[in-house]
Tab-separated table of C-alpha atoms in Angstrom:
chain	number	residue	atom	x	y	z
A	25	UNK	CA	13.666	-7.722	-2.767
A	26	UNK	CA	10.613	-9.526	-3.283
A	27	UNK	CA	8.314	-6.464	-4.353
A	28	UNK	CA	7.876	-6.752	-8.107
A	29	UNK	CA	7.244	-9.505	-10.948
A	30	UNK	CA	8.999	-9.241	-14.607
A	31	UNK	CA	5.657	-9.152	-16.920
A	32	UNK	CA	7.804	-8.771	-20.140
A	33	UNK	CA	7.242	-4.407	-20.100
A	34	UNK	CA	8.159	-3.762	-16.700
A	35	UNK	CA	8.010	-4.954	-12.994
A	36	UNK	CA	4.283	-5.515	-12.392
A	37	UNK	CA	3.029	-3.237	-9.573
A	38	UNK	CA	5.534	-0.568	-10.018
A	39	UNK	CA	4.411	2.714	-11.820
A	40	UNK	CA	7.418	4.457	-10.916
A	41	UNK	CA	9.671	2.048	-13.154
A	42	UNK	CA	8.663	4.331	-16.013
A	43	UNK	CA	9.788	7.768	-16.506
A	44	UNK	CA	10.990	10.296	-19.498
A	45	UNK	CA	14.250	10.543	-17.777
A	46	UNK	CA	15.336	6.932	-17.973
A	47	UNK	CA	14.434	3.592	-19.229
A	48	UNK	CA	14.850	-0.323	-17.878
A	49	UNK	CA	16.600	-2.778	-19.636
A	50	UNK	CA	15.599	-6.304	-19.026
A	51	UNK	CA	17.788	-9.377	-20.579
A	52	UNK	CA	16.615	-12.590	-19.904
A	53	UNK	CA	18.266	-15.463	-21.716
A	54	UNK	CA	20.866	-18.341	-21.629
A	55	UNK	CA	23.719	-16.462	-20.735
A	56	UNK	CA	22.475	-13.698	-18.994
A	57	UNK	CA	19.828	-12.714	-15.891
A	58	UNK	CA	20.493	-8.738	-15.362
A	59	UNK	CA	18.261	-5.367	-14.637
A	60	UNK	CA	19.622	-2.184	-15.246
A	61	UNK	CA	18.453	1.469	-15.799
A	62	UNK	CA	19.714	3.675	-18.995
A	63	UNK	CA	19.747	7.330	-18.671
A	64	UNK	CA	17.415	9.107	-21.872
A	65	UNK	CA	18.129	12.605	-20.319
A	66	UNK	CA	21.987	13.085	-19.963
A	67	UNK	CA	21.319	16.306	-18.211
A	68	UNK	CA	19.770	14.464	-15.395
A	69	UNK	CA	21.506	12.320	-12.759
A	70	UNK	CA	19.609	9.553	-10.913
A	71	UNK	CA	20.739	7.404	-8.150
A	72	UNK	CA	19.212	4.589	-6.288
A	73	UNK	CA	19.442	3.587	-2.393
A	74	UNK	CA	18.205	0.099	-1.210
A	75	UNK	CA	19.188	0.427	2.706
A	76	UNK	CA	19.347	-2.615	5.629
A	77	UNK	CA	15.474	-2.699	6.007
A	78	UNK	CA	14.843	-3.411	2.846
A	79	UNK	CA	13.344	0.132	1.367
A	80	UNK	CA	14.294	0.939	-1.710
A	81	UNK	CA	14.704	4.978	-2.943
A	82	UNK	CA	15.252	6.441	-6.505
A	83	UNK	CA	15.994	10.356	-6.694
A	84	UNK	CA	17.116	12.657	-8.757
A	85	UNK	CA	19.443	15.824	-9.670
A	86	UNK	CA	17.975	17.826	-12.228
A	87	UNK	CA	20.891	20.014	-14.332
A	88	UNK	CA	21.895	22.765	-12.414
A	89	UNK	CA	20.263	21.602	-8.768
A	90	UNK	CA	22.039	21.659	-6.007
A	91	UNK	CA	19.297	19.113	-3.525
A	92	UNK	CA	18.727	15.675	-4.604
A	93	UNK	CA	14.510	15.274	-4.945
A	94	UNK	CA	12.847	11.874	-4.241
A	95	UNK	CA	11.179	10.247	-7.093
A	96	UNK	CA	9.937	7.393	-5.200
A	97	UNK	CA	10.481	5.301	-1.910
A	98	UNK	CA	8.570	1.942	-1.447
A	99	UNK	CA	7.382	-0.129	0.349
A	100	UNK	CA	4.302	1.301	1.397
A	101	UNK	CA	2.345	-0.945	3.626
A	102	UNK	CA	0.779	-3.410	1.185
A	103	UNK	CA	4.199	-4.146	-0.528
A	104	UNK	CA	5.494	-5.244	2.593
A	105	UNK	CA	6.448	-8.915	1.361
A	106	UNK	CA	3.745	-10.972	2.448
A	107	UNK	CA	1.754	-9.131	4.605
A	108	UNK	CA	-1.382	-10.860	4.006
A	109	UNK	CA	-0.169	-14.584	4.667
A	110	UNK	CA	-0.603	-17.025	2.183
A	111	UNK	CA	-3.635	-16.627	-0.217
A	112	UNK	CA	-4.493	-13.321	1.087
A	113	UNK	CA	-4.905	-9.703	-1.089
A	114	UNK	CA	-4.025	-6.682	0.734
A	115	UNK	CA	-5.894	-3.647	-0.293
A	116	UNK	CA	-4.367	-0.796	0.991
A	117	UNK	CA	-7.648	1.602	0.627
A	118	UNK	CA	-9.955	-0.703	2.704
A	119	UNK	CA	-10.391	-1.749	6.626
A	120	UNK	CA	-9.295	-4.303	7.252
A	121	UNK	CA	-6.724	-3.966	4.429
A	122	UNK	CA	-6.087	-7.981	4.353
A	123	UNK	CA	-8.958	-10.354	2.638
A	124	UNK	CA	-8.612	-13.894	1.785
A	125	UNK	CA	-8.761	-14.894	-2.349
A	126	UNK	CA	-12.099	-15.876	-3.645
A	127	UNK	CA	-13.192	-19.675	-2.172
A	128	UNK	CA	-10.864	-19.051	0.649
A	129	UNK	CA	-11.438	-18.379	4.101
A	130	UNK	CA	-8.851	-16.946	7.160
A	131	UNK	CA	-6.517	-20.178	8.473
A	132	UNK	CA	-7.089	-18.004	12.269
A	133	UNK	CA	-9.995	-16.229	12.672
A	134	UNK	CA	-8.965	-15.341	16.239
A	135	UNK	CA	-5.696	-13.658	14.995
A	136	UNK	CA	-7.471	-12.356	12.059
A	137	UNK	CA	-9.430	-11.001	14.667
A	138	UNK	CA	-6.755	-8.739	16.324
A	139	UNK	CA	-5.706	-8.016	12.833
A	140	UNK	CA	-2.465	-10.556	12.711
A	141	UNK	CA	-3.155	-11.706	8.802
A	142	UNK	CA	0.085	-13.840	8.780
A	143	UNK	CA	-1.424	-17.526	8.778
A	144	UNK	CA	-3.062	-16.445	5.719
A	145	UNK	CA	-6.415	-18.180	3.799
A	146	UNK	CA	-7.184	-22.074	2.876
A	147	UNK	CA	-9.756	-23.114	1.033
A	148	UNK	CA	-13.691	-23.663	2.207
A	149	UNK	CA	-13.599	-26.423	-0.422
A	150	UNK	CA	-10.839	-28.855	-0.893
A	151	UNK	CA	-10.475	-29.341	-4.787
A	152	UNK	CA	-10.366	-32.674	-5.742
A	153	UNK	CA	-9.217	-32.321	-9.682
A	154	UNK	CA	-12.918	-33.108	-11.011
A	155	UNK	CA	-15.421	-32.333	-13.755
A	156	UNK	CA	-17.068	-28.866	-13.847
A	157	UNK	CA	-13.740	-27.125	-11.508
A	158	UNK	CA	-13.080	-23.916	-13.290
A	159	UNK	CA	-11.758	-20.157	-12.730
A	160	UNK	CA	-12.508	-16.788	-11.193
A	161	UNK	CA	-10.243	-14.138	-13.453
A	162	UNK	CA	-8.356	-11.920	-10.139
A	163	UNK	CA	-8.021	-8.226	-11.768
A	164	UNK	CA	-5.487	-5.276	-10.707
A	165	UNK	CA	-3.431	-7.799	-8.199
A	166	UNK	CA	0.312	-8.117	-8.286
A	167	UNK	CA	1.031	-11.731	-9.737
A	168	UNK	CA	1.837	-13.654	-6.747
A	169	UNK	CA	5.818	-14.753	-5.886
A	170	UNK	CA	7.294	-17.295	-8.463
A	171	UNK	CA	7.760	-19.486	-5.004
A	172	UNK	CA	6.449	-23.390	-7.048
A	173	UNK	CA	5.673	-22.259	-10.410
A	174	UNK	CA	6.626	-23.610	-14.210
A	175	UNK	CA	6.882	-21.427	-17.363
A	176	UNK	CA	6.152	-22.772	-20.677
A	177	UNK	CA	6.745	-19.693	-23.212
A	178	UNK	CA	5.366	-20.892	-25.930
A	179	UNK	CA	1.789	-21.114	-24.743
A	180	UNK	CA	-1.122	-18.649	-25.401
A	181	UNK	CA	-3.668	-17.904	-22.435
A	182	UNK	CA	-6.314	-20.896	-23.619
A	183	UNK	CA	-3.451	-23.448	-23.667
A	184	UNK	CA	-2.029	-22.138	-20.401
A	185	UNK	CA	-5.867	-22.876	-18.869
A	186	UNK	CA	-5.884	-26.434	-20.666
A	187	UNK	CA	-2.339	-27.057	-19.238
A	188	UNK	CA	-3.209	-25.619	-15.272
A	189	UNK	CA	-6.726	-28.472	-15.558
A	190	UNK	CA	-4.983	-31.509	-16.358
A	191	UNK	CA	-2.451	-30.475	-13.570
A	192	UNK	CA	-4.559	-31.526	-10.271
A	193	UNK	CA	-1.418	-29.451	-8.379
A	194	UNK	CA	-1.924	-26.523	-10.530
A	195	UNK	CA	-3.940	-23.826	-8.542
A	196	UNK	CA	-3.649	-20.695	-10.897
A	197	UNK	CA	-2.589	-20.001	-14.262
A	198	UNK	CA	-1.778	-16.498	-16.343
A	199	UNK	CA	0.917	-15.095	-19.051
A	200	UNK	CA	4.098	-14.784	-18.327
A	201	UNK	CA	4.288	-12.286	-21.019
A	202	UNK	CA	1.840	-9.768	-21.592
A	203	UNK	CA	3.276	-7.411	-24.766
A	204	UNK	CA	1.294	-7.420	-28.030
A	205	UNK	CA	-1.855	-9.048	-26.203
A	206	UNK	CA	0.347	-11.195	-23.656
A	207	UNK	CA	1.846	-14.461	-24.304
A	208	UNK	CA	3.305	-17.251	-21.971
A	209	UNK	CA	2.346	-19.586	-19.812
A	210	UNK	CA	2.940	-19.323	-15.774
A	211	UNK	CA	1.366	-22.098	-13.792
A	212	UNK	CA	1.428	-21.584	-9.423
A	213	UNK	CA	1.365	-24.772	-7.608
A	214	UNK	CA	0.517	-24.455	-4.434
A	215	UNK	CA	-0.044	-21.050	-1.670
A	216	UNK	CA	-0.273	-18.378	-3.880
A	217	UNK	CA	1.911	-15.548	-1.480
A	218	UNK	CA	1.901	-11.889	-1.968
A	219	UNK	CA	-0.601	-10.678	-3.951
A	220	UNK	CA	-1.588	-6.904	-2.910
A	221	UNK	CA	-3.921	-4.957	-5.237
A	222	UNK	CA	-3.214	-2.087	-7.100
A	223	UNK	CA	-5.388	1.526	-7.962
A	224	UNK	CA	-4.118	2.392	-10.809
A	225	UNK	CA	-2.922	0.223	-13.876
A	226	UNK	CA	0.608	0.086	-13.777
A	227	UNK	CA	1.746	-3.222	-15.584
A	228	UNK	CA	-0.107	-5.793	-13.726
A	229	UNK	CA	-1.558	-8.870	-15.458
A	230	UNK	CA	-4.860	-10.461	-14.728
A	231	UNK	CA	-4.244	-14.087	-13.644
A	232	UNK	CA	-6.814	-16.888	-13.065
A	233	UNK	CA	-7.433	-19.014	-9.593
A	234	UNK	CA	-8.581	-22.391	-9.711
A	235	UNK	CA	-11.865	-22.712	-7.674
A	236	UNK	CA	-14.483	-25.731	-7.420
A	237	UNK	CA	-17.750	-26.184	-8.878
A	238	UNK	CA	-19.921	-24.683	-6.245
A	239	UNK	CA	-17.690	-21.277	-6.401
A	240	UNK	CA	-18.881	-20.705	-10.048
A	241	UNK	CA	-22.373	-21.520	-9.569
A	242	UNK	CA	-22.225	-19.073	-6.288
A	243	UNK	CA	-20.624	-16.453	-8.324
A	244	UNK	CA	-23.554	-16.914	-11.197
A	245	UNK	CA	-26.584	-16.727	-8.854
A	246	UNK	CA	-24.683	-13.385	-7.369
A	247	UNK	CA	-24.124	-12.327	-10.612
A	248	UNK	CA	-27.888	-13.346	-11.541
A	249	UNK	CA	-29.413	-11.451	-9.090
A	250	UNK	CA	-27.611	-7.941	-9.184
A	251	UNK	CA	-28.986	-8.031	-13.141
A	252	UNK	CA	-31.864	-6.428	-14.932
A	253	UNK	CA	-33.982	-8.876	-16.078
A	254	UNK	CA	-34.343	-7.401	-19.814
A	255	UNK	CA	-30.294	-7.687	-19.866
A	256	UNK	CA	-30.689	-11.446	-18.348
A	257	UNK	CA	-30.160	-13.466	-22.214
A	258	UNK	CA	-27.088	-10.933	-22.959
A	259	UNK	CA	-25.527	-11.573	-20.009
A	260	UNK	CA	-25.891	-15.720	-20.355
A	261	UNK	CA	-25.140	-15.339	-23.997
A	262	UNK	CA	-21.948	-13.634	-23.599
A	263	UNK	CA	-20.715	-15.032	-19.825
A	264	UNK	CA	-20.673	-13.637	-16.278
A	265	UNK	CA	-18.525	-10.971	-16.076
A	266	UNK	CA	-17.576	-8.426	-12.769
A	267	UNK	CA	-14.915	-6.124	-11.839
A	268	UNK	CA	-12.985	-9.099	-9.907
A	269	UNK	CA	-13.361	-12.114	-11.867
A	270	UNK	CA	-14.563	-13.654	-15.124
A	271	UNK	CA	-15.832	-17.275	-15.604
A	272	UNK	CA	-13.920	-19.094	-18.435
């Protein structure tokens, strides 16, 4: 299954991997890759069901029941692996639910068109690794699939940018990591592939796209001209800042 990333708490994207009947144990190291569930209510018995299409269903037998109840079934439409093509967010809540990543337009517009997302984005604007390329921070979004990726764990978020600029490959950076204030580095070389957004905060990460020069000074006249002009100093003071990215 391709629906969830590790983020060091839980499987990004997932609210349903928490509950007060049970708990996940994650073990990540040398000598061992596993996931597993551990029962906190022994009163309660849980099962899971992952059948040939690829849906995946938890339920659960409370003491004394006699009908198993379902606690959750996935995937819903926007976890379908992928369903936005490469460089595409799906957002389940909007029509048309598939929009390409900031600096990115649709490979087909024609099949776009007749809502066939598949081909995915590319960029308007080829980057070209030089002087004033920077990032737009992507908020609430699944981290995309570990597909061409490195991991350096003993990076903070400000090395982890460093490291993604003197990479021309590099095309987005975040933490790998993101207990006590997040920690990691994850680098994406390459498409960035399935990356649908989520409502509500349920262990997702922000993570950072590489865009060229003229995105950022697009995305400061926008922000420029949705201000009030007594807030105009704060806001170049402390940075441009909206609900789907942040300049760095």
């Amino acid at each position: 299954m391709h629906f969830w990333r590790w983020n060091g708490i839980q499987f990004g994207g997932n609210a349903a991997f928490s509950s007060p009947v049970y708990q996940p144990i994650f073990v990540s190291n040398r000598e061992e890759l596993s996931y597993m569930f551990e029962s906190t209510d022994r009163s309660v018995l849980i099962r899971m069901t992952l059948n040939q299409t690829g849906k995946y269903a938890r339920y659960v037998l409370p003491k004394g029941g006699s009908q198993w109840a379902a606690m959750y079934t996935s995937p819903s439409v926007c976890e379908e692996y992928g369903k936005c093509g490469p460089n595409g967010i799906c957002r389940i809540d909007r029509m048309p639910m598939c929009e390409c990543v900031q600096g990115f337009v649709p490979r087909s517009q024609s099949q776009w068109d007749v809502l066939d997302w598949s081909s995915g984005c590319v960029r308007k604007a080829r980057l070209g690794c030089q002087k004033g390329e920077g990032f737009v921070r992507l908020r609430d979004l699944k981290l995309p699939d570990l597909l061409n990726f490195s991991l350096s764990k003993g990076m903070n978020i400000a090395q982890c940018r460093e490291e993604c600029l003197k990479n021309c490959s590099c095309t987005a950076f975040g933490n790998s990591d993101f207990r006590t204030g997040g920690g990691g580095c994850l680098l994406w070389v390459g498409d960035l592939i399935d990356i649908p957004e989520f409502s509500e905060s349920s262990g997702n990460q922000d993570f950072y796209l590489r865009v060229p020069s003229s995105e950022l000074v697009q995305d400061i006249s926008r922000e420029i001209k949705n201000m009030s002009w007594n807030l105009l100093p704060f806001y170049l003071y402390r940075g441009v800042r909206s609900r789907d990215y942040e300049l760095l």
